[in-house]
Amino acid sequence: KEAIRELKKYGIPNYETGERCAKVIQKIYNNSC
């Protein structure tokens, strides 16, 4: 959950980092759900 807040601070629609973090984000959502 802390990582999600950090992403909101940086702004999720940063596609440059989003593509690289997409795999990590998917893992976070899978663990959250």
XYZ file of C-alpha atoms in Angstrom:
33
model
C 0.000 0.000 0.000
C 2.911 2.334 0.683
C 4.190 1.792 -2.855
C 0.809 2.814 -4.253
C 0.982 6.114 -2.348
C 4.471 6.700 -3.731
C 3.191 6.073 -7.255
C 0.424 8.622 -6.681
C 3.046 11.149 -5.544
C 5.121 10.604 -8.688
C 1.964 10.471 -10.815
C 0.832 7.118 -12.156
C 0.422 8.405 -15.751
C 4.204 8.520 -16.172
C 4.333 6.053 -19.038
C 8.137 6.089 -19.148
C 8.414 4.563 -15.682
C 4.949 3.017 -15.949
C 6.041 0.536 -18.601
C 8.965 -0.601 -16.452
C 6.947 -0.594 -13.217
C 3.877 -2.124 -14.867
C 5.028 -5.632 -13.985
C 5.729 -4.582 -10.400
C 2.395 -2.762 -10.178
C 0.549 -5.868 -11.369
C 2.275 -7.908 -8.658
C 1.268 -5.303 -6.052
C -2.384 -5.378 -7.132
C -2.354 -9.190 -7.189
C -1.006 -9.212 -3.630
C -3.483 -6.522 -2.512
C -6.448 -8.339 -4.014
